[in-house]
Coordinates of C-alpha atoms in Angstrom, one line a residue:
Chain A
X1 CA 0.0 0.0 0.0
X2 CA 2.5 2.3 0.8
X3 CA 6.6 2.8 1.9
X4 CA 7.8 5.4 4.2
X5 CA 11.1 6.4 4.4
X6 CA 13.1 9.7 5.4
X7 CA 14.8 12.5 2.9
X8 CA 16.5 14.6 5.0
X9 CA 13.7 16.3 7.6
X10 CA 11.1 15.1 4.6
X11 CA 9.4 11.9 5.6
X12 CA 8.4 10.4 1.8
X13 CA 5.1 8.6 1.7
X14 CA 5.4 6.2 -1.6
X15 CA 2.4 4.6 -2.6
X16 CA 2.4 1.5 -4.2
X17 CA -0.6 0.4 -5.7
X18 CA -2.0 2.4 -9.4
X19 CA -5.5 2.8 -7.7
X20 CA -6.6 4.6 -4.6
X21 CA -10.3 4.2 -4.0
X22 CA -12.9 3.9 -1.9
X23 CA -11.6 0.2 -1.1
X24 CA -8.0 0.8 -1.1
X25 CA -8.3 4.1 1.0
X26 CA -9.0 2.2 4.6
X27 CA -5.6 0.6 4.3
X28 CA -3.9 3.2 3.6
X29 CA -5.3 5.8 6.2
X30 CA -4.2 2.9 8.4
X31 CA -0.4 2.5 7.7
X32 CA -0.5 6.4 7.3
X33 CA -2.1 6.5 10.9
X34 CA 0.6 3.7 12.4
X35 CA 3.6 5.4 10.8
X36 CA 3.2 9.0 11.0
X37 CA 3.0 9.0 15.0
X38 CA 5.3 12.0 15.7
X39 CA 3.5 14.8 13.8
X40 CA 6.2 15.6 11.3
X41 CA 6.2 19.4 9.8
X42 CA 7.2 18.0 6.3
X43 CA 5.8 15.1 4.5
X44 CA 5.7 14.6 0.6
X45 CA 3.3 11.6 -1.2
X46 CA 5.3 9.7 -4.0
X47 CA 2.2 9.8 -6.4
X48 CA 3.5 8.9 -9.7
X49 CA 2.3 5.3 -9.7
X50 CA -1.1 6.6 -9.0
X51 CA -3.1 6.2 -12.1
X52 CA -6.6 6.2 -10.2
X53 CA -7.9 8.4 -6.9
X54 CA -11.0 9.1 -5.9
X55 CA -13.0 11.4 -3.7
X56 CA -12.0 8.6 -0.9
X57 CA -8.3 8.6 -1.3
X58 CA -8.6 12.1 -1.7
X59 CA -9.6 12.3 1.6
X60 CA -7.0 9.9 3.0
X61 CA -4.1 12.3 1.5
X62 CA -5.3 15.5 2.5
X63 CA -5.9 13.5 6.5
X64 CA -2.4 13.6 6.7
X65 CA -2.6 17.4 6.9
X66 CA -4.3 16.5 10.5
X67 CA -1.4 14.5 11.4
X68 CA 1.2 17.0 10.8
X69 CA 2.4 19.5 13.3
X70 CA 0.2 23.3 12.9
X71 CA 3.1 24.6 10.3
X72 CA 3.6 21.1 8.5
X73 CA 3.7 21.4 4.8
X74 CA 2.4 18.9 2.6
X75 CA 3.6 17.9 -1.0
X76 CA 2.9 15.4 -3.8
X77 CA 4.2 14.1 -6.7
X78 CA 2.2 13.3 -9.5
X79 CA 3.2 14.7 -12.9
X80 CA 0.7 16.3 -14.7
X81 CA -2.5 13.1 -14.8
X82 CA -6.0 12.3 -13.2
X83 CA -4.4 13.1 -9.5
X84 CA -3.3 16.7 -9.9
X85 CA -6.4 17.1 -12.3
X86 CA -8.2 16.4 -9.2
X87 CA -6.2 18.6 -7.1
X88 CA -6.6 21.6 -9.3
X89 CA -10.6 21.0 -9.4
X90 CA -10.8 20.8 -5.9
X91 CA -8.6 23.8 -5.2
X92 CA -6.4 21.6 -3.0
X93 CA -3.4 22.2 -4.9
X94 CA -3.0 25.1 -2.7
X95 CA -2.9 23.5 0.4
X96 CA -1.2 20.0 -1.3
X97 CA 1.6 21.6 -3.6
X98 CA 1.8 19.0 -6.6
X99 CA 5.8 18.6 -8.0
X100 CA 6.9 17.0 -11.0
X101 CA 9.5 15.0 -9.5
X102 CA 10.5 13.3 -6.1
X103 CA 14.2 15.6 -6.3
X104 CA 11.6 19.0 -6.9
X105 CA 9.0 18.3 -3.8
X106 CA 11.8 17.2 -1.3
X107 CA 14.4 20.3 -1.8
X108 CA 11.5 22.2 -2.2
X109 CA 10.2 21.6 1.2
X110 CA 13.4 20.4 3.0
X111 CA 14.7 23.2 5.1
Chain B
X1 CA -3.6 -59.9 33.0
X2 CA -4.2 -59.5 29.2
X3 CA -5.4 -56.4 27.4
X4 CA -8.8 -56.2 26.1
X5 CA -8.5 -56.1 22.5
X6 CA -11.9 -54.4 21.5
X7 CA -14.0 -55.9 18.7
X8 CA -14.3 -52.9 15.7
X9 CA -17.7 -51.8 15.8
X10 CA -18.1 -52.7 19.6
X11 CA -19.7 -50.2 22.0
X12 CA -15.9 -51.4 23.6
X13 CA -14.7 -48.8 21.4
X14 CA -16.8 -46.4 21.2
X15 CA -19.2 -44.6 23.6
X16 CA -21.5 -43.8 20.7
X17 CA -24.9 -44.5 19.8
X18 CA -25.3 -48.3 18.8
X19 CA -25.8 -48.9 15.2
X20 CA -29.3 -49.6 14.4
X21 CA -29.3 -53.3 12.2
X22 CA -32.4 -54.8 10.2
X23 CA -31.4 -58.3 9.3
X24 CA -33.4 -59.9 6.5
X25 CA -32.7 -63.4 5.4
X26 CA -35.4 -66.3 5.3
X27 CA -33.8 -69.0 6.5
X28 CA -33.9 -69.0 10.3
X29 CA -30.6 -70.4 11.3
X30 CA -28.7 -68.0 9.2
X31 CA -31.1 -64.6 10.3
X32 CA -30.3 -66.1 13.7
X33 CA -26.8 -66.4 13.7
X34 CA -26.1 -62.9 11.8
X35 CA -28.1 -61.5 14.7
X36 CA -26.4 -62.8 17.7
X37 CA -23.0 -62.1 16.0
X38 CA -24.3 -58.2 15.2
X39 CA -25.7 -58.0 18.6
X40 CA -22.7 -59.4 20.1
X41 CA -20.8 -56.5 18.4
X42 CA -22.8 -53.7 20.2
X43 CA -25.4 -53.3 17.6
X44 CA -28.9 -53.3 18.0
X45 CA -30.9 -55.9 16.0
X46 CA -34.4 -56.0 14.1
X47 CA -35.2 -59.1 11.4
X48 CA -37.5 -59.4 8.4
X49 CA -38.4 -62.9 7.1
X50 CA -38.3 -61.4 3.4
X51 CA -37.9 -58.6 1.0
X52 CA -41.4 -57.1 2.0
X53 CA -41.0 -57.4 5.3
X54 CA -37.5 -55.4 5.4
X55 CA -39.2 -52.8 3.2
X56 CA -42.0 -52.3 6.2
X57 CA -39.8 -52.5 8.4
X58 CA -37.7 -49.7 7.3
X59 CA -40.8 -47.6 6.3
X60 CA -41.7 -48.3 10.6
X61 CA -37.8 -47.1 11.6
X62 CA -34.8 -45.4 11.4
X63 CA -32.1 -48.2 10.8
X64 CA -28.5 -47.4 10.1
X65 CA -27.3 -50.5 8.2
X66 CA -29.8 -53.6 6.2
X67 CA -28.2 -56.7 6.1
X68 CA -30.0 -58.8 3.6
X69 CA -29.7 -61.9 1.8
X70 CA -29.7 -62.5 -2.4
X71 CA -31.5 -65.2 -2.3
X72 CA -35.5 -64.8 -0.9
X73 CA -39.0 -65.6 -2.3
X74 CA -40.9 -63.0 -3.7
X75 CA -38.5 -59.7 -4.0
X76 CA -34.7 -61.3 -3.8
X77 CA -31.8 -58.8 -2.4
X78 CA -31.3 -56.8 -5.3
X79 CA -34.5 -56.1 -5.9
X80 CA -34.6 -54.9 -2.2
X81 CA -32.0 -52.8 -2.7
X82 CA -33.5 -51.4 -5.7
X83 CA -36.3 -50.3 -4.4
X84 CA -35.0 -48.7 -0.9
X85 CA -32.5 -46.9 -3.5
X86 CA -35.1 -45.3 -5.5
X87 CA -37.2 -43.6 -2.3
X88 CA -36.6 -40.1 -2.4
X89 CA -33.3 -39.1 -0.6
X90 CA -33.7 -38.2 3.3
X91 CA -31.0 -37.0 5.6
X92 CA -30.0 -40.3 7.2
X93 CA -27.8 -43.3 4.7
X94 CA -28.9 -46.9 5.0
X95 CA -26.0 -48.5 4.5
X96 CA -26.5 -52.0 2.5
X97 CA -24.9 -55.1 2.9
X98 CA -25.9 -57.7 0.5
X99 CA -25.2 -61.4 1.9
X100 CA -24.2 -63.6 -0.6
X101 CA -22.4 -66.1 -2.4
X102 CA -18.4 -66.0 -3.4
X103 CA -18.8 -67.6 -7.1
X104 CA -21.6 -65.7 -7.8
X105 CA -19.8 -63.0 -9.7
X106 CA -22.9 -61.7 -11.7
X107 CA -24.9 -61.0 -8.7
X108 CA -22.3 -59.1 -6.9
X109 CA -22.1 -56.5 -10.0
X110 CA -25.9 -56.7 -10.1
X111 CA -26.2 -56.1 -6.3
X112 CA -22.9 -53.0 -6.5
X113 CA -25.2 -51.7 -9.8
X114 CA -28.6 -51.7 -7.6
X115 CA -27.0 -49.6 -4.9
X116 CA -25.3 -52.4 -2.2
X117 CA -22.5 -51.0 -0.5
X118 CA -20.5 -54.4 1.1
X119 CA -21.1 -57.8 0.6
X120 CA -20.4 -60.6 2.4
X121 CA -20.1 -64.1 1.3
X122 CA -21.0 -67.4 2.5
X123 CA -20.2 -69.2 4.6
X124 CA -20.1 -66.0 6.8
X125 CA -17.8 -66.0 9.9
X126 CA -17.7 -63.2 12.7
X127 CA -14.3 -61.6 11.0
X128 CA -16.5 -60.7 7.5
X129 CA -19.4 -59.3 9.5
X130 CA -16.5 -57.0 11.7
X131 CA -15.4 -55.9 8.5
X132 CA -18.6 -54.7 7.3
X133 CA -19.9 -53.3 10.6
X134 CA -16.9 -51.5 10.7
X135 CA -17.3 -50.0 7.1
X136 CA -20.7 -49.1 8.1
X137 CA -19.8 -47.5 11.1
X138 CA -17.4 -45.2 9.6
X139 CA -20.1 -43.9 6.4
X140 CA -22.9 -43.7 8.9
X141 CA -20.3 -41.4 11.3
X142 CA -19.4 -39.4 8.2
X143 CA -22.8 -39.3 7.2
X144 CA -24.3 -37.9 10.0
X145 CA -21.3 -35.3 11.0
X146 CA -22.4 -34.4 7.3
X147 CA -25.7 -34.1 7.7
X148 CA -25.0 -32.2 11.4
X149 CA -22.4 -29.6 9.2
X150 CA -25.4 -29.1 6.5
X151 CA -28.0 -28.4 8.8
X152 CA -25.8 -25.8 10.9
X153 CA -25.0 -24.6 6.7
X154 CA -28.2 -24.6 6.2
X155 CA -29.5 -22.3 9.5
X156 CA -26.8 -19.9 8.8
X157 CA -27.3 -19.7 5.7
X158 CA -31.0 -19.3 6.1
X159 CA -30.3 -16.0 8.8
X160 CA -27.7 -14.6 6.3
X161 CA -30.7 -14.7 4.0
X162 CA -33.1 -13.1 6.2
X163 CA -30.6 -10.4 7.5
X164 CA -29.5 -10.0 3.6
X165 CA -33.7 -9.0 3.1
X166 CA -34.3 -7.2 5.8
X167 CA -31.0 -4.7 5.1
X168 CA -32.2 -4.7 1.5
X169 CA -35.8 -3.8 2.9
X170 CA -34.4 -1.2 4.7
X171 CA -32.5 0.4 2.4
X172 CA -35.5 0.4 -0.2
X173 CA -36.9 2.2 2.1
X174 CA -34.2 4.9 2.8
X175 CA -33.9 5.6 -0.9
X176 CA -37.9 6.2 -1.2
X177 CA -37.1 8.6 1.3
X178 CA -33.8 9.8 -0.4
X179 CA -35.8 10.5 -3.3
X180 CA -38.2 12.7 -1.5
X181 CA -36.2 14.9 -0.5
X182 CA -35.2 15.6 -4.6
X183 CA -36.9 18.7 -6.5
X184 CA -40.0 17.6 -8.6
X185 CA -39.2 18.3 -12.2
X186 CA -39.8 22.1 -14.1
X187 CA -39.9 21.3 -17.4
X188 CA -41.9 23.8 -18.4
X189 CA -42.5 26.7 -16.2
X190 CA -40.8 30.1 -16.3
X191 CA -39.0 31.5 -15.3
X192 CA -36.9 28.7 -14.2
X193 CA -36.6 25.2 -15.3
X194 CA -34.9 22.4 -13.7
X195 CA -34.7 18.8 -14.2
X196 CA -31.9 15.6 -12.8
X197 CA -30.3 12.6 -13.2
X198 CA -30.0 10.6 -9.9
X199 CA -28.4 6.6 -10.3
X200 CA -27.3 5.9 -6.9
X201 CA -24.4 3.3 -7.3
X202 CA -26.0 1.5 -4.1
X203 CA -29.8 1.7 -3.3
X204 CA -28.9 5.0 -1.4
X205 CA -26.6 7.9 -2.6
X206 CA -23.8 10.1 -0.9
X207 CA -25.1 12.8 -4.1
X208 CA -27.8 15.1 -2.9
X209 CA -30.0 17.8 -5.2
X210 CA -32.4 20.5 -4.0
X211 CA -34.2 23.8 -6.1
X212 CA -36.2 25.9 -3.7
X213 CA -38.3 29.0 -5.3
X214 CA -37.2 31.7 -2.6
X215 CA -39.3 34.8 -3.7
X216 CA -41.1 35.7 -6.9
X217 CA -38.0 35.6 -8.7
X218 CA -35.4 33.9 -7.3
X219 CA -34.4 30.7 -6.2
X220 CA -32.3 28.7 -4.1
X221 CA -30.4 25.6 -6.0
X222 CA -27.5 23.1 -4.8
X223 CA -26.0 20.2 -5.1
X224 CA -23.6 17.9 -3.0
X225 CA -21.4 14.5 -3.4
X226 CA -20.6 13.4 -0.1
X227 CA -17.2 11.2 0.1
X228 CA -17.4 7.6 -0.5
X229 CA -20.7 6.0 -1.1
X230 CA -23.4 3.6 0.8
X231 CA -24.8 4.3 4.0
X232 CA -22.8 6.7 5.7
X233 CA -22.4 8.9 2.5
X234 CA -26.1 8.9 2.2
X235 CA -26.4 9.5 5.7
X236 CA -24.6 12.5 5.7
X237 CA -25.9 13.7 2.4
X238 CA -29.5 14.1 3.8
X239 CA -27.6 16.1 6.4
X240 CA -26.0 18.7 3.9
X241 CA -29.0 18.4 2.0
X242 CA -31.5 19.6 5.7
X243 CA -28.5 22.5 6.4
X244 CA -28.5 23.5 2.9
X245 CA -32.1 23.7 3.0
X246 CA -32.0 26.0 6.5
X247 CA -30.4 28.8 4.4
X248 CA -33.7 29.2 2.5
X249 CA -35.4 31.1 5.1
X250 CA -32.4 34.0 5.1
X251 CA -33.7 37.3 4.2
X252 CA -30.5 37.3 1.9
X253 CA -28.5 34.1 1.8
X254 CA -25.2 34.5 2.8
X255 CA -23.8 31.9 0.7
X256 CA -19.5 32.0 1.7
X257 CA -21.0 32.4 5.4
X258 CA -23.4 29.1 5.3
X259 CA -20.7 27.2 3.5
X260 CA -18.4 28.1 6.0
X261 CA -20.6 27.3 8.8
X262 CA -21.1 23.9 6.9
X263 CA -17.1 23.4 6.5
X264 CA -16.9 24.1 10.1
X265 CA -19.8 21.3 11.1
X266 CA -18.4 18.9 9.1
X267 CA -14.8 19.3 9.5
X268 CA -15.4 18.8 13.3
X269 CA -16.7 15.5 12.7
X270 CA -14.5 12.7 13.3
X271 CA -13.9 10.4 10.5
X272 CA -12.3 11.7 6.8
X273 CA -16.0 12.8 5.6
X274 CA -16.0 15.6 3.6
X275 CA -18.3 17.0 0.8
X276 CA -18.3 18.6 -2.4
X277 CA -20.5 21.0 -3.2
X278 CA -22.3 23.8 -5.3
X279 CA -24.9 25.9 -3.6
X280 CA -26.6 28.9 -5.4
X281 CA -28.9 31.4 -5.5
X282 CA -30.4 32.1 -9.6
X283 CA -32.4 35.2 -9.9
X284 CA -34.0 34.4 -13.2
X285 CA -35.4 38.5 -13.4
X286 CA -32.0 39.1 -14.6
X287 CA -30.6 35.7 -15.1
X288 CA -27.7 36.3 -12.7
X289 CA -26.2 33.5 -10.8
X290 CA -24.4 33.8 -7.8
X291 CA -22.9 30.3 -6.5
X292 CA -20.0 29.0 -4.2
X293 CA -18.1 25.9 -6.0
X294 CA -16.8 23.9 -3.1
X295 CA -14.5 21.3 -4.3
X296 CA -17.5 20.1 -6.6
X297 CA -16.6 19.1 -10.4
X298 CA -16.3 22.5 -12.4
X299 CA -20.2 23.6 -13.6
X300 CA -20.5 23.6 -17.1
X301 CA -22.3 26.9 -19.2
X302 CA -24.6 25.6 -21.8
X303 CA -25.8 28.6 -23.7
X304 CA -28.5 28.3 -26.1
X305 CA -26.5 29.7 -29.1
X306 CA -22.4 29.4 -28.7
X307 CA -19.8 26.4 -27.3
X308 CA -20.6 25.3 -23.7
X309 CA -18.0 25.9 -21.2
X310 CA -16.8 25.2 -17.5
X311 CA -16.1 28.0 -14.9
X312 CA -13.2 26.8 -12.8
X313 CA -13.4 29.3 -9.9
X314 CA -14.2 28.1 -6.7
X315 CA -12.9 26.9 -3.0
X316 CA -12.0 23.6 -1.6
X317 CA -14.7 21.0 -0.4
X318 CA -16.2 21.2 2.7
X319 CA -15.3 19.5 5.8
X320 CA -11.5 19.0 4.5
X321 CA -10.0 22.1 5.7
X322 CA -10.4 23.9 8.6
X323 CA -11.2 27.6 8.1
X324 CA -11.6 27.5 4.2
X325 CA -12.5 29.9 2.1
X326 CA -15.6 30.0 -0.4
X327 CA -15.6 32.6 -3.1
X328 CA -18.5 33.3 -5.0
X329 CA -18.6 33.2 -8.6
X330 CA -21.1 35.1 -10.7
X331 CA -22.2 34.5 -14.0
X332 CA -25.7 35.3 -16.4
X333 CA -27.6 33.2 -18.3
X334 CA -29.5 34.6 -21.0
X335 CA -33.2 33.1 -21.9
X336 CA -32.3 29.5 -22.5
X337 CA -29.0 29.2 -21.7
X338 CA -28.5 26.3 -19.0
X339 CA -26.4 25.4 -16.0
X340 CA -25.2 22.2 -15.8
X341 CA -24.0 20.3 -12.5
X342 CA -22.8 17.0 -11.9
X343 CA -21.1 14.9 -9.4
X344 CA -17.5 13.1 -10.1
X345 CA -19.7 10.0 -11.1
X346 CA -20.4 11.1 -14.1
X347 CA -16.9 12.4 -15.4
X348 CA -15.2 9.5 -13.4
X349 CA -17.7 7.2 -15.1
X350 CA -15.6 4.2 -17.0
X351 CA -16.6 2.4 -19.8
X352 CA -15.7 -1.3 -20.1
X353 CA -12.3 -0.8 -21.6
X354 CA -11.6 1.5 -18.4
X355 CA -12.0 4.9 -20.7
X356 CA -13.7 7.6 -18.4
X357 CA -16.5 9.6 -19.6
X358 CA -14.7 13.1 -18.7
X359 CA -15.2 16.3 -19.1
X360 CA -15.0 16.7 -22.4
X361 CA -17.5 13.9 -23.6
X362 CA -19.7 15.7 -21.2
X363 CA -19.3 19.3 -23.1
X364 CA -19.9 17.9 -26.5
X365 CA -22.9 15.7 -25.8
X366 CA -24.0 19.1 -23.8
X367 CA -23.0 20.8 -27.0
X368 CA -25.0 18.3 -29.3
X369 CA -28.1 18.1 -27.1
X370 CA -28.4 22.1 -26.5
X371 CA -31.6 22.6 -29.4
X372 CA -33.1 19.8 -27.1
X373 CA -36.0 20.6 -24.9
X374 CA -35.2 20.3 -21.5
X375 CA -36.5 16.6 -20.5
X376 CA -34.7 15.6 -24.1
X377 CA -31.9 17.1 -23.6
X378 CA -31.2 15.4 -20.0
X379 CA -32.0 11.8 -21.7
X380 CA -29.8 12.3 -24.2
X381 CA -27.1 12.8 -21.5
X382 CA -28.4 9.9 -19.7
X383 CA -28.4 8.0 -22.9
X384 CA -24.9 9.1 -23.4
X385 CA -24.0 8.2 -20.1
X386 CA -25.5 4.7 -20.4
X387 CA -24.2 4.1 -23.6
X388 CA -20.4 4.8 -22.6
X389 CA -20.8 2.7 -19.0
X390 CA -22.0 -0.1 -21.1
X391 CA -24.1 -0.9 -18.2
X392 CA -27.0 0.4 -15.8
X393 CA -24.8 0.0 -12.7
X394 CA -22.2 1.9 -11.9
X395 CA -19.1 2.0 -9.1
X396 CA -19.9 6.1 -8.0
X397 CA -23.0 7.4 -7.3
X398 CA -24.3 9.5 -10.4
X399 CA -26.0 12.7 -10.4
X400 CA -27.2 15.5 -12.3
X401 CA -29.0 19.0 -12.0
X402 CA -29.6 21.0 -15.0
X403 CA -31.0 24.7 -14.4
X404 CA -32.4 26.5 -17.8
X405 CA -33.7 30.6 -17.8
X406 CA -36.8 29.7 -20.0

């Protein structure tokens, strides 16, 4: 479902299947809920595998904002599909800043 | 002193019910001595003097195993076991052994093709009848643990059934009342006309529609997907769809306030709910429109004359964000130009190669369909719709609301 691992203070939330869904999402919110624990200030999603996300797993991304400390910043990568299609539509892509590439989103919001 | 070996079949070894033996043979001595052996291995005994006999005796009681000989005036052993093999089936096996002679090589395949499932072969000793009481012991124990595993099947099965109806009942019933709530067609009034599409992807539907006529002029329109789908999306859809509603009775509707209100309700809520929405206010004197776009799919402009096309302001759905935003976004319809709103259902829609409907399929049927009357020009999207899912079920609850200055 998904791999966590660190990038300097960045903690880099990979996700691993192509869909996330209304069936997927539970799983996910659940690893995302037993591995971010210590309310980091900078997380980015590893989206580019995503080919599929729905109002559901939109919710389960934008729950890690609640899990974050009050100035956390949240990114995503996702090149330019469905997933920041959805972003844009939803107006979230203010609040979740969508990057090209892994490289971009982590120097971006590394300190 | 020695160990007691038991004898197989024996209530020695076993603390179980005795098995229940109809012996039918008519000659005497041999009836007799198959009965003392079989009662001698823990097995309770009945005899029948012939074929007709057995056959009333097992119509009288339950036995477990029928010993019976080939050879017997009127109906022989086969055509015993013939008949008690054609009775209907019930839930307890009657084990047959058929009793008879070693060289008699066609009646052994006659008696295995009637339905025997031992035999035994004269002259019998007591080893050949522990043989076959032991056989029989075994089926009728697998038998019954069988037939004990199917009933238990069976009950379950029959309360899955039963809760399976009742929840379906149920939720019948919620979506008669889901469907209440929903405006009543306009098709032809003026100056506003309305119409929808509502395919809930379950009986009930996280999607949500309402027009209210607020004054002479103006009315009061929205329309909500709540996240996810099934009950607790519908269940908090009627919600949003009774706040919503409460805005009605505002002197002037303060729409970025309500929403905000809303955004705060919701986002206080435990659990990852959230909603997208559209909530407006169309004052069809002048054909201006005033709505907040909250996270919902981008409304589409379907003027009478010209290309249909989206507006893509708006603020982020409710419930996600704490302290949001919701801009209003203004724009005029002239007489017989349309609004069209629609839930991520219909855009997200996939056809069976996995191609989604999208935004731009939904623009150019809009676009083909806009010389359509009203109620044509909504089945022709739902025809379009149809057409592209392949199908009249679909994974995402599907809805619609169209809004036309007459």
């Amino acid at each position: 479902m998904a791999e966590f691992s660190k990038s300097g203070d960045v903690l880099v939330v990979q996700l691993t299947e192509p869909r996330l869904d209304a069936a997927r999402a539970p799983a996910l919110k659940a690893a995302l809920t037993q591995n971010v624990q210590d309310k980091p200030d900078r997380i980015v999603v590893d989206a580019q595998g995503l080919d599929f996300m729905d109002s559901t797993g939109l919710g389960v991304i934008v729950s890690l904002l609640k899990m974050m400390g009050a100035n956390g910043k949240l990114g995503i990568v996702c090149g330019e599909g469905s997933v920041r299609k959805l972003l844009k539509i939803t107006k979230l892509d203010q609040i979740v800043r969508p990057f090209g590439t892994l490289d971009d989103a982590v120097s971006a919001l590394g300190r | 002193m020695p160990p007691v070996t038991p004898r197989l079949g024996s209530p020695l070894g076993s603390s179980r019910k005795p098995l229940e033996v109809l012996v039918a043979d008519d000659d005497v001595l041999l009836r007799e001595f198959i009965s003392l052996q079989v009662e001698e291995l823990g097995c309770r005994v009945s005899t029948a003097e012939d074929g007709q006999q057995a056959c009333d005796a097992l119509d009288a009681g339950a036995f477990d195993v029928l010993i019976t000989d080939w050879q017997m005036p009127g109906m022989d052993g086969t055509q015993l076991i013939e008949r008690l093999r054609a009775r209907p089936p019930s839930d307890s096996y009657l084990y047959i052994i058929l009793v008879t002679s070693r060289a008699a090589e066609r009646t052994i395949r006659e008696g295995l093709q009637a339905g025997a499932d031992d035999f035994m072969y004269k002259p019998l000793d007591q080893l050949q009848l522990e043989l076959a009481l032991a056989s029989a012991r075994r089926i009728v124990d697998l038998q019954q643990r069988l037939s004990r595993r199917n009933m238990h099947l069976s009950r379950a099965h029959s309360r899955v059934r039963d809760a399976y109806r009742r929840i379906r009942s149920d939720l019948q019933a919620a979506a008669v009342t889901q469907r209440e709530l929903l405006p009543h067609p306009s098709l032809t009034g003026a100056p506003l006309r309305h119409t929808s599409i509502f395919i809930p992807s379950m009986e009930i539907s996280g999607d949500t529609l309402g027009v209210d006529q607020l004054d002479e002029g103006r009315w009061m329109f929205f329309h909500v997907d709540v996240s996810g789908h099934g009950v607790p999306a519908a269940l908090s859809s009627v919600s949003a769809h009774h706040q919503l509603s409460m805005l009605r009775p505002m002197q002037n509707i303060d729409l970025p306030r309500g929403i905000a209100s809303l955004n705060d309700q919701l986002y206080r809520r435990p659990g990852d709910v959230y909603a997208t929405m559209i909530c407006g206010v169309a004052d069809m004197r002048s054909g201006r429109i005033e709505f907040v776009r909250a996270g919902h799919p981008l409304p589409l402009v379907v003027p009478a004359r010209g290309e249909p096309h989206f507006l893509e302001a708006g603020g982020p759905p409710v419930g996600l964000l704490p302290q949001a935003n919701f801009p209003v976004t203004e724009v005029s319809l002239a007489p017989g130009d349309r609004l069209l709103l629609y839930s991520d259902g219909v855009t997200e829609c996939t056809s069976p190669e996995g191609e989604e409907f999208g935004e731009d399929r939904l623009a150019l049927a809009a676009g083909d369909l806009r010389a359509e009357a009203l109620e044509a020009f909504v089945n022709g999207l739902r025809a379009r719709l149809l057409a592209h899912r392949g199908s009249t079920t679909f994974e995402d609850d599907v809805s619609v609301l169209v809004i036309e200055r007459a």
